[in-house]
Coordinates of N, CA and C in Angstrom, one line a residue:
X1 N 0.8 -1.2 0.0 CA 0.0 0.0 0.0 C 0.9 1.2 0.0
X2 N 2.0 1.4 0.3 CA 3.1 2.4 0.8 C 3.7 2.7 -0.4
X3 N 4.0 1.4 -1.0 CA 4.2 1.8 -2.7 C 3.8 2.5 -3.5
X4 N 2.2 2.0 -3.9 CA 1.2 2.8 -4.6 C 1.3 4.2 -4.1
X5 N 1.0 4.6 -2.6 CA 1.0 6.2 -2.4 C 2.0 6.9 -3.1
X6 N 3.4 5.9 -2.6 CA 4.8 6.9 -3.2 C 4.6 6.4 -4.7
X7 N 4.3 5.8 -5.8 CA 4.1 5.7 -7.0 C 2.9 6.7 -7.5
X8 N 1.9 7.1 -6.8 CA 1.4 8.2 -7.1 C 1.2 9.6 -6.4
X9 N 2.3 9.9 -5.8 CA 3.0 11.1 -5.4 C 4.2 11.5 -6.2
X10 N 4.4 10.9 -7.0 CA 5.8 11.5 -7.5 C 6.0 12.7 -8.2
X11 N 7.1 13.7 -8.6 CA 6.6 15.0 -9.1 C 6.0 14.7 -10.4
X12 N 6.1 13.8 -11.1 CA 5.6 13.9 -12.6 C 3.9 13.5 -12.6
X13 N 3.8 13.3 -11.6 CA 2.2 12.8 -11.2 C 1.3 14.0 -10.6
X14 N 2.3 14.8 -9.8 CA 1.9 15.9 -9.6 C 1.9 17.1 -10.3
X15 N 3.1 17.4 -11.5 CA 2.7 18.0 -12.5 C 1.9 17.7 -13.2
X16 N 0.9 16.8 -13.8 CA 0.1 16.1 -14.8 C -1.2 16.6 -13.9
X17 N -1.2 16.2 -12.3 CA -2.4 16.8 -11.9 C -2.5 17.9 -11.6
X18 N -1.3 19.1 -11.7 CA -1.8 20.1 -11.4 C -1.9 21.1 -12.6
X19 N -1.4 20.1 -14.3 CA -1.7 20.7 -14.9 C -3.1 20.8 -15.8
X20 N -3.9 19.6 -15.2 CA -5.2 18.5 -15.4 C -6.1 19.7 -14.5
X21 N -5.3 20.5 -13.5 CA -6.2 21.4 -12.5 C -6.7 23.1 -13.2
X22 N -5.2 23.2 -13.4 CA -4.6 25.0 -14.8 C -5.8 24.6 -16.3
X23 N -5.4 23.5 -16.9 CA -6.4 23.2 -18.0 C -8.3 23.3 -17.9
X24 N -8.5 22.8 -16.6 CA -9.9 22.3 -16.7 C -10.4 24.0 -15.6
X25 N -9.4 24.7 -15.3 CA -9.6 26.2 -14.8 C -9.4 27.2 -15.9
X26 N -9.0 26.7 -17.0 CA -8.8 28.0 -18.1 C -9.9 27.7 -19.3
X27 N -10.2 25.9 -19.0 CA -11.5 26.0 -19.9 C -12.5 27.0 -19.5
X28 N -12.6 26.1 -18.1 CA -13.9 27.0 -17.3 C -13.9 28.5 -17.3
X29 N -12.9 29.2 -17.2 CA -13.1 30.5 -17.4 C -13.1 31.1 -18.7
X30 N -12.4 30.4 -19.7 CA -12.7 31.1 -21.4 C -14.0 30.7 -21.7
X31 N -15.1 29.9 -21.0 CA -16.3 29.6 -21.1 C -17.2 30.4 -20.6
X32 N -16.7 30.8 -19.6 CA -17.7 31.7 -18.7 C -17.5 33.2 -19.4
X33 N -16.2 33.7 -19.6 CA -15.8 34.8 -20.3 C -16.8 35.2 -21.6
X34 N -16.8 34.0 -22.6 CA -17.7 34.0 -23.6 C -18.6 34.3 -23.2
X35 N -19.1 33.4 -22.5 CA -20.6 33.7 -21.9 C -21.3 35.2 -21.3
X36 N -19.9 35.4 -21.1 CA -20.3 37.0 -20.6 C -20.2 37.7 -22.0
X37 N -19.4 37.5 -22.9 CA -19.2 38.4 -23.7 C -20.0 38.0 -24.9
X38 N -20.8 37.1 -24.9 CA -21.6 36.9 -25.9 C -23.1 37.7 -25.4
X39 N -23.7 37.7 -24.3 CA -24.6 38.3 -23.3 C -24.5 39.7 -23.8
X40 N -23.5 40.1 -23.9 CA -23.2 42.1 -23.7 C -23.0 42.0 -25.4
X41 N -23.0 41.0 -25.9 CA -22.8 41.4 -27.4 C -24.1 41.9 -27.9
X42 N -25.1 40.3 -27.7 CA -26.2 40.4 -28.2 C -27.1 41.3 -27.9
X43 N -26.7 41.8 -26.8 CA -27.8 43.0 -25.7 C -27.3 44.4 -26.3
X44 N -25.9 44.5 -27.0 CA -25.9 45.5 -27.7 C -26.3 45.5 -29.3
X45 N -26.5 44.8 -29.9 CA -26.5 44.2 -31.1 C -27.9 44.5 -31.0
X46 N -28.6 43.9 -30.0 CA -30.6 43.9 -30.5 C -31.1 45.2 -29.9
X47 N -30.1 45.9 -29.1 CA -30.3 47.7 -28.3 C -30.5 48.3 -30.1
X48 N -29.4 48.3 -30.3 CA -29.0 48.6 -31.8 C -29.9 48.4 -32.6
X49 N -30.1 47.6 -32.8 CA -31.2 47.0 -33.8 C -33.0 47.5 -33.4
X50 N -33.4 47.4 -32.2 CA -34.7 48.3 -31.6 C -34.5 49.7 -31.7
X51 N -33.1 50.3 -31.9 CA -32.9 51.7 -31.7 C -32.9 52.2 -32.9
X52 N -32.7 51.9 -34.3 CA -32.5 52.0 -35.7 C -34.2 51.6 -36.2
X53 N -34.9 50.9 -35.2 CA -36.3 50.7 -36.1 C -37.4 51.7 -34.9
X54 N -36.9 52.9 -35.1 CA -38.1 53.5 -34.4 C -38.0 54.5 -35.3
X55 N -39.5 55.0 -35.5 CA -40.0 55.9 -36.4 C -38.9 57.4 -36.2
X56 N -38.2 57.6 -35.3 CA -37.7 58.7 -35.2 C -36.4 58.6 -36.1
X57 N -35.6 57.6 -36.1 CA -34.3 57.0 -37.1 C -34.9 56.8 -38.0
X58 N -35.8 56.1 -38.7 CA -36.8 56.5 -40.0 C -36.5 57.6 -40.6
X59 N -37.2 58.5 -40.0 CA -37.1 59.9 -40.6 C -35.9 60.4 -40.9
X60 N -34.9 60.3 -39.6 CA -33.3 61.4 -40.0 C -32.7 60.5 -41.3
X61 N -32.6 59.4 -41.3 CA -32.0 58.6 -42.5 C -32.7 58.4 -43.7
X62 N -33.4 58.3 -44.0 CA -34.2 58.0 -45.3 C -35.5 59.6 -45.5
X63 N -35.1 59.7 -46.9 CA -35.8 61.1 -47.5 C -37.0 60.8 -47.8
X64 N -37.8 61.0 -46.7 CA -39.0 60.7 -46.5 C -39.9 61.9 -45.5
X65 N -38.9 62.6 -44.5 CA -39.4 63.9 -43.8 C -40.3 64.6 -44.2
X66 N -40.1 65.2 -45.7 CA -40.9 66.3 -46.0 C -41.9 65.5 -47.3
X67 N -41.7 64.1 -47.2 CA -41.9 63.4 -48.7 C -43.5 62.5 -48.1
X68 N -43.3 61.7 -48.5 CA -44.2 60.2 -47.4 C -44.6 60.3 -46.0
X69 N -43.7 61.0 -45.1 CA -44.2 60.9 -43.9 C -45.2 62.0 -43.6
X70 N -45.2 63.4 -44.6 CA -46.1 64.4 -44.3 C -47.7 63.4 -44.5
X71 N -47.2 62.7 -45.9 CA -48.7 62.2 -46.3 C -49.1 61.1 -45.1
X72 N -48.2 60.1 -44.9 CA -48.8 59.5 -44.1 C -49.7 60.3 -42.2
X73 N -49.2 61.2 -42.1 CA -49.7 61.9 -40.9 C -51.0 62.4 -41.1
X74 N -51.4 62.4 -42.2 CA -52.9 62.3 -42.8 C -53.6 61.4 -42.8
X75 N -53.1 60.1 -42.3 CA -54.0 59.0 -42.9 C -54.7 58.4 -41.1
X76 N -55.3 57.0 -41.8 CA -55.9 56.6 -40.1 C -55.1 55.5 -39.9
X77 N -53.9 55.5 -40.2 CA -52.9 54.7 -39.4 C -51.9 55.8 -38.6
X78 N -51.9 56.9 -38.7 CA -51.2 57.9 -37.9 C -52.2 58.1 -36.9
X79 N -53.3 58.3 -36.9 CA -54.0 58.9 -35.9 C -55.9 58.7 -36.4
X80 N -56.1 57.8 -35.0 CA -57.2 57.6 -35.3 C -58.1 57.7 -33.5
X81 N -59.8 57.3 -33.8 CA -60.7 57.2 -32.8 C -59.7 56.5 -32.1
X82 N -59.3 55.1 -32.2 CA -58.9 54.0 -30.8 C -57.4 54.7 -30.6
X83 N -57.0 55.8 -31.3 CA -55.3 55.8 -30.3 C -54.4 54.4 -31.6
X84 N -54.7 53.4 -31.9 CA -53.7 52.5 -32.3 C -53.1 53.0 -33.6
X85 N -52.0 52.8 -33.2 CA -51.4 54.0 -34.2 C -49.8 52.6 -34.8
X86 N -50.0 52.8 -35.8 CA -49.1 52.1 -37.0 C -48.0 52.9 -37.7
X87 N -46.8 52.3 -36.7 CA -45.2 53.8 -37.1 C -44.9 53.1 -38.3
X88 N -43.9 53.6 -38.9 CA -42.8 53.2 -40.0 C -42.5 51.8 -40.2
X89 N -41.8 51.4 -39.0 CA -41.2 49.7 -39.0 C -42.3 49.0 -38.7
X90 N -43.7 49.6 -38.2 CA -45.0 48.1 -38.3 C -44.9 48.1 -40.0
X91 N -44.9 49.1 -40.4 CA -45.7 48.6 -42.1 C -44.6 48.2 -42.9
X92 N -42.8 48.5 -42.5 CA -41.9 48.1 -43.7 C -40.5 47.4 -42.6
X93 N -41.1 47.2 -41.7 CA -40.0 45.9 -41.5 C -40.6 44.9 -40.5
X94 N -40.0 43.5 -41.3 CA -40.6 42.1 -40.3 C -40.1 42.4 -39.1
X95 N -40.9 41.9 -38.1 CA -40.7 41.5 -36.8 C -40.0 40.3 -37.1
X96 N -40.0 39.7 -37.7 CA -39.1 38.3 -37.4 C -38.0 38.4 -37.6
X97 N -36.9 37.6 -36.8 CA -35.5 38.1 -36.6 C -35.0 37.8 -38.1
X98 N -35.4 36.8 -38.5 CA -34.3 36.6 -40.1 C -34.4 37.9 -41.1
X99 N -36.1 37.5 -41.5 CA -36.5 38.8 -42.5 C -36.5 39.9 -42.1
X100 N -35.9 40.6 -40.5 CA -35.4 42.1 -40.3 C -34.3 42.1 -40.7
X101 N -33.2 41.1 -40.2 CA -32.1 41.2 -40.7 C -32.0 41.2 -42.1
X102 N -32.5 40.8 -43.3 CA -32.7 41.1 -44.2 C -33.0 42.6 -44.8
X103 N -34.3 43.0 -43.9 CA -35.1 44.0 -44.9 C -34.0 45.5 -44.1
X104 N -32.3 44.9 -43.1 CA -32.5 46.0 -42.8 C -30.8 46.2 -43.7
X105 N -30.5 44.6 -44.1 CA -30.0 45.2 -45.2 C -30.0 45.6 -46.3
X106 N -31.2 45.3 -46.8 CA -32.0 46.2 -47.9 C -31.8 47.4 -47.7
X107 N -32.4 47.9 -46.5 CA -32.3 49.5 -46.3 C -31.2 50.2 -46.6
X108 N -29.8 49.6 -46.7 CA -28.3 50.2 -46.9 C -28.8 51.0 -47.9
X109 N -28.9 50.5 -48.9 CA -29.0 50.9 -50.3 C -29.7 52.2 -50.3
X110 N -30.9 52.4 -49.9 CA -31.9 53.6 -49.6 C -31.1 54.6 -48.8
X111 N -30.0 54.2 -47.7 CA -29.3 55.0 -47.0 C -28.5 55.8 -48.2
X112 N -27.5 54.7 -48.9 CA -26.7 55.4 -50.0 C -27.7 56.2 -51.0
X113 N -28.5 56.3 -51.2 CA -29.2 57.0 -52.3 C -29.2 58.4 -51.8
X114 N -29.8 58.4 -49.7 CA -29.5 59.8 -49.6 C -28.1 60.2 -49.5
X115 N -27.3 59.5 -49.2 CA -25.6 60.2 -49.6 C -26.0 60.8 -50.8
X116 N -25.8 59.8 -51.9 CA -25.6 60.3 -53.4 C -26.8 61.6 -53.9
X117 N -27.5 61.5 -52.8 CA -28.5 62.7 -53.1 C -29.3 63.1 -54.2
X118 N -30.1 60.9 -54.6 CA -30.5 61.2 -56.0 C -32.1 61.2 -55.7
X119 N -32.3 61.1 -54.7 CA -33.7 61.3 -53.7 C -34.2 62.7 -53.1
X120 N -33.1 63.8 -52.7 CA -33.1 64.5 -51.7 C -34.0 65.8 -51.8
X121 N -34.8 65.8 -53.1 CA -35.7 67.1 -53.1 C -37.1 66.2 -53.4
X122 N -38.4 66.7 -53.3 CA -39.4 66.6 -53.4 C -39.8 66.3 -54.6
X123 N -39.4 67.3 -55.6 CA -38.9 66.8 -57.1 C -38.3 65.7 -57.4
X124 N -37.4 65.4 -57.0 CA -36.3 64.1 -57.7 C -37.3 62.9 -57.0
X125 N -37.6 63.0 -55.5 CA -38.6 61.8 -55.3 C -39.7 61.7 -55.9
X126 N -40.5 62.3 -56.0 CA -41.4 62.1 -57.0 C -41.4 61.5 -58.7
X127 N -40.3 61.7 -59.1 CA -39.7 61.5 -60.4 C -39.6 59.7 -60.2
X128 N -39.3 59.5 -59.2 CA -38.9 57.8 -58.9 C -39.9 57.4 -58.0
X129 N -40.6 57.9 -57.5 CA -42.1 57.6 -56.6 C -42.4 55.9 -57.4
X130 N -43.2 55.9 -58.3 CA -43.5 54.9 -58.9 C -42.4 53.9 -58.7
X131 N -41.5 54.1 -59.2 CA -40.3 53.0 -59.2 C -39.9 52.4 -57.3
X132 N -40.0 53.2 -56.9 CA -39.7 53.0 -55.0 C -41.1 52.6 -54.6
X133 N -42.1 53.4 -54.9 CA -43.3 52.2 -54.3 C -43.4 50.9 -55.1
X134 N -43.0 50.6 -56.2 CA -43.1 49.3 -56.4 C -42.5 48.4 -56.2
X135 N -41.2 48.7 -55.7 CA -40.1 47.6 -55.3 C -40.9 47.5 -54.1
X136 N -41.4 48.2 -53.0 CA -42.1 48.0 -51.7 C -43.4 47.2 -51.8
X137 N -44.5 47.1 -53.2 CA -45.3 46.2 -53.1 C -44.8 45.0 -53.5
X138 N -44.1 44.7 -54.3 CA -43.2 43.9 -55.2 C -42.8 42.9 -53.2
X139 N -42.1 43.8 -52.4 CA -41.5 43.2 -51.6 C -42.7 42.5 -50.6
X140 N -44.2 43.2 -50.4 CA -44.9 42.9 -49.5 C -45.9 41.6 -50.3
X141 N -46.0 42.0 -51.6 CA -46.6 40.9 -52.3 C -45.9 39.3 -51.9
X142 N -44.4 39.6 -52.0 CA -43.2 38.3 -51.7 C -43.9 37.7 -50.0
X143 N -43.9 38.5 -49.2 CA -44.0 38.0 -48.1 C -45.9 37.7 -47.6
X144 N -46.4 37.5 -48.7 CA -48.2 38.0 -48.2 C -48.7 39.1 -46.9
X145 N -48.0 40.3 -47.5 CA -48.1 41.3 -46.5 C -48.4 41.2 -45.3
X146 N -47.3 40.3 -44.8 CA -47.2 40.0 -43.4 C -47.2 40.9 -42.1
X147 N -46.7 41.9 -42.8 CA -46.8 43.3 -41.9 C -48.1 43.7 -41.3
X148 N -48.7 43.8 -42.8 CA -50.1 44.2 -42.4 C -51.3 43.2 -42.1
X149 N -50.8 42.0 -41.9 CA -51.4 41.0 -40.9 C -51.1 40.6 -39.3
X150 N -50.0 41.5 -39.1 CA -49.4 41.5 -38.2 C -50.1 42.0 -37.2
X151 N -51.5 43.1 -37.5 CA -52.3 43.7 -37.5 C -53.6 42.8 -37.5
X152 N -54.1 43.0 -38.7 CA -55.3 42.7 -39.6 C -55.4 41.5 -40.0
X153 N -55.9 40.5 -38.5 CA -55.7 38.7 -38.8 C -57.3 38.3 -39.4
X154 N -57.2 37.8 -40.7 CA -57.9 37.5 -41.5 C -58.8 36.4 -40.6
X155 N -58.7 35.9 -39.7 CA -60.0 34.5 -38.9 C -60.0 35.7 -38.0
X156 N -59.7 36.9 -37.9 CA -60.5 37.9 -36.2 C -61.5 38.6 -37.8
X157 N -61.4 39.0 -38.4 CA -62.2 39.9 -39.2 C -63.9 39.1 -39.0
X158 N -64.6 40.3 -38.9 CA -66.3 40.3 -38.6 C -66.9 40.9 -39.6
X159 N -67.0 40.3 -40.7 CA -67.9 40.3 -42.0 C -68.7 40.9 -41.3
X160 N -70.1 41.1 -40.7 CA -70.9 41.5 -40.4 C -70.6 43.0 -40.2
X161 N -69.7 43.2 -39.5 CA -69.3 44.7 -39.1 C -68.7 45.6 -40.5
X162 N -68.3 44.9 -41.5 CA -67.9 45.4 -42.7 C -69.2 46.0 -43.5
X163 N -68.9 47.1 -44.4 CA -70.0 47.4 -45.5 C -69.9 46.2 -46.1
X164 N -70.9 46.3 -47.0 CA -71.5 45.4 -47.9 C -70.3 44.6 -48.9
X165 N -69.8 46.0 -49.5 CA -68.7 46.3 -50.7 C -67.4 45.4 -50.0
X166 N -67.3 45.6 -49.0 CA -65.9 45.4 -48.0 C -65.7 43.9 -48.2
X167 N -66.9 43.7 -47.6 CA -67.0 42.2 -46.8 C -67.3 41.1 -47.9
X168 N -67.5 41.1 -49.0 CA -67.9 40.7 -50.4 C -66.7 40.4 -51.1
X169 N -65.6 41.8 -50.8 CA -64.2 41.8 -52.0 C -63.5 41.1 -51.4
X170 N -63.6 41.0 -49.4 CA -62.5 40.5 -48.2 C -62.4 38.4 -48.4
X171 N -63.4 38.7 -49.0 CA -64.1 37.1 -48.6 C -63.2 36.5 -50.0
X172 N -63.8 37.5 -51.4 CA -63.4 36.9 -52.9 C -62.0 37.1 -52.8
X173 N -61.2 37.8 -52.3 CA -60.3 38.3 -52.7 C -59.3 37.1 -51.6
X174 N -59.8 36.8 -50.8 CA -59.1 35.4 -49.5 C -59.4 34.1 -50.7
X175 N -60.6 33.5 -51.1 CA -60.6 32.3 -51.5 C -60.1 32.4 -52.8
X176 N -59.4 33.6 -53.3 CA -58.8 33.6 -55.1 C -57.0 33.8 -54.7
X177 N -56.7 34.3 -53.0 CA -55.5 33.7 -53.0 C -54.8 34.9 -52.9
X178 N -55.2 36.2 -52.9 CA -54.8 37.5 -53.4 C -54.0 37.9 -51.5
X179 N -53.4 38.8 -51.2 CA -53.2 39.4 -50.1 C -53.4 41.1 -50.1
X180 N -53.1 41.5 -48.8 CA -53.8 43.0 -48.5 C -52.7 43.8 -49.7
X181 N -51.6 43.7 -50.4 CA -51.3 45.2 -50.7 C -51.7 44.6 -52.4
X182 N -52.5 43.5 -52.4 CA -53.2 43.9 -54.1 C -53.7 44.7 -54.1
X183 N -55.1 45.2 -53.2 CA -55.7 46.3 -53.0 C -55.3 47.4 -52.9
X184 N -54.6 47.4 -51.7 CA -54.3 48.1 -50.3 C -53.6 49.4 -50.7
X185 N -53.2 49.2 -52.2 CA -51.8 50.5 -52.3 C -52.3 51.6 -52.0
X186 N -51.2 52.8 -51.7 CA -51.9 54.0 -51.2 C -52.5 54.2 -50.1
X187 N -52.5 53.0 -49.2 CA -53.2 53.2 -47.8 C -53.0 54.4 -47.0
X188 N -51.3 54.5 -46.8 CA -50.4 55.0 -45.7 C -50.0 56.4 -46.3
X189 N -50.0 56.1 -48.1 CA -49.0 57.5 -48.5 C -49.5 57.8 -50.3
X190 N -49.1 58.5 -50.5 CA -50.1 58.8 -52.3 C -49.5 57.8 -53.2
X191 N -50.9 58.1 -53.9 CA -50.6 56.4 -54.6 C -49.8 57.6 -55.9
X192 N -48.8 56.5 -56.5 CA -48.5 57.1 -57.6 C -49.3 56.8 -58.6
X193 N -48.9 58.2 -60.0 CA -50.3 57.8 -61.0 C -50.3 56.8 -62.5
X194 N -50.4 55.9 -61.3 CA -50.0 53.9 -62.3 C -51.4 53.6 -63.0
X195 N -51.7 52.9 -63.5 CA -52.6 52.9 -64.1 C -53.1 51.4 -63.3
X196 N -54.1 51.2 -62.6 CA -54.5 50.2 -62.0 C -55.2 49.1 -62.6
X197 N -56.3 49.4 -64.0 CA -57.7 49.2 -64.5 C -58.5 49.0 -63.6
X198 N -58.8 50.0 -62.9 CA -59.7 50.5 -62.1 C -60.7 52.0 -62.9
X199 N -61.8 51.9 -63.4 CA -62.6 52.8 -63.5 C -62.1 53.5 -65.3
X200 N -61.9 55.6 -65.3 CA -61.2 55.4 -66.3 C -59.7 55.7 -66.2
X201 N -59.1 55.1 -67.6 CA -57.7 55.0 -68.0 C -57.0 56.4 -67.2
X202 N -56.3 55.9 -67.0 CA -55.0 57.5 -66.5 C -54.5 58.2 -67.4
X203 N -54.2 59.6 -67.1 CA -53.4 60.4 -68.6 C -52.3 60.2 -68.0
X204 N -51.4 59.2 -68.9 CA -50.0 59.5 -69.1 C -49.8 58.6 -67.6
X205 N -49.4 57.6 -67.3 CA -49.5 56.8 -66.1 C -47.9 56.7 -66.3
X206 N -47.7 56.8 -64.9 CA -46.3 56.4 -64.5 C -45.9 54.8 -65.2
X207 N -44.6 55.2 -65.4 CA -43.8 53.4 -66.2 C -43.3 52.7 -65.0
X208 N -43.5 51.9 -65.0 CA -43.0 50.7 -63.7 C -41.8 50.0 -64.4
X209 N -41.2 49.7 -63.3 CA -40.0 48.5 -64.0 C -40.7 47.5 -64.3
X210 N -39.8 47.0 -65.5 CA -40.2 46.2 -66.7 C -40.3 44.8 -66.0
X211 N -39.4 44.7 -64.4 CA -39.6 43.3 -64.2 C -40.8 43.1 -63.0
X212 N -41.6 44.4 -62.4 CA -42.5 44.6 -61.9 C -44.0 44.7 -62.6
X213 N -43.8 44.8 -63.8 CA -44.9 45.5 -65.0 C -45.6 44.2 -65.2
X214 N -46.6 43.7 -64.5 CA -47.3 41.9 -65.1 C -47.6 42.7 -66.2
X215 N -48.0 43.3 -67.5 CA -48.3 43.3 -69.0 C -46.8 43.7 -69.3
X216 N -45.9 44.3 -68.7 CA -44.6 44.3 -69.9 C -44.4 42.6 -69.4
X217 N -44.4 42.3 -68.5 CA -43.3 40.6 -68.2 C -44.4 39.4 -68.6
X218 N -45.5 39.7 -69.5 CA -46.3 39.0 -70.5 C -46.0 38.9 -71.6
X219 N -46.0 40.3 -72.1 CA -45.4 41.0 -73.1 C -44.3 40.1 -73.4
X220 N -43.3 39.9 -72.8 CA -42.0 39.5 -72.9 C -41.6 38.2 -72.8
X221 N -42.8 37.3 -72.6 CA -42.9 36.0 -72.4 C -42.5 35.5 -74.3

């Protein structure tokens, strides 16, 4: 028995376990470390991210101040009877962590335009109005305007409480497969002057891109 103790006391037994002690104490703390530093990352990362999607960052970064947002302050998503009020990022960015992180690198690009300042007067926006609202229905069509269900849940809707007109197009327009911004354009902000075939023909109707245009991307079949 005297043997074994002194055959596992020896220094090389003791170096091995006390470097079995330094190892399994430097895991444990570059673990814990992470752990802390992954915590303070993400907590700044999603601060950041909640702090960039509030209607007030909206406005200073994208040329929309004196453009879209005047119109939209007219409408009954800015201000209505119940108070529920529908900012910037309810109507154009997902809540879901992937497709924000997407739609907020989308946004880059809209950033650089007001650098390049090919947006920056009332005039120049308007000139591209048509083309910028359509990449936005183009994008809400893509997702079945999830935004504005995010809201407006199609099994809470009460036909009964709808006009006649409402409750007739809500019902045809659900079993043909359509979503809210087939209709819906122009809700929030002025429609540009596209030609819908709604009612009569428009003079001189804004040109849409060609890969947005369903009769040019017919046309072209």
């Amino acid at each position: 028995m005297a043997d074994n103790n002194n055959r596992q006391d020896t220094p090389a037994a003791g170096r091995i376990r006390r470097l079995g002690v330094w190892v399994w104490g430097a895991a444990t703390g570059a673990l814990g470390i992470a752990f802390v530093v992954g915590i303070l990352f993400w907590g700044g990362f999603n601060t950041a991210m909640e702090w960039t999607n509030r209607e007030a960052f909206c406005i200073s970064c994208h040329e929309m101040k004196n453009n879209v947002y005047v119109e939209y302050r007219n409408t009954i998503h800015y201000q209505n009877r119940t108070g529920v009020r529908a900012t910037c990022p309810d109507c154009h960015v997902p809540k879901e962590w992937g497709p924000k992180i997407i739609r907020k690198i989308q946004a880059s690009n809209e950033v650089l335009h007001k650098v390049l300042g090919s947006i920056d007067t009332p005039e120049k926006f308007n000139a591209k109005r048509a083309t910028l609202a359509q990449h936005e229905w183009d994008r809400m069509k893509r997702n079945n305007s999830q935004e504005c269900r995010n809201c407006h849940n199609f099994d809470s809707m009460d036909y009964a409480e709808q006009n006649r007109r409402a409750a007739d197009t809500h019902q045809k327009a659900f079993n043909a497969g359509m979503t809210c911004i087939d209709c819906h354009k122009g809700i929030a902000h002025t429609l540009p002057p596209i030609e819908q075939h709604i009612g009569a023909p428009k003079d001189e109707p804004a040109q849409l891109p060609a890969a947005s245009n369903p009769a040019a991307s017919a046309a072209s079949r």
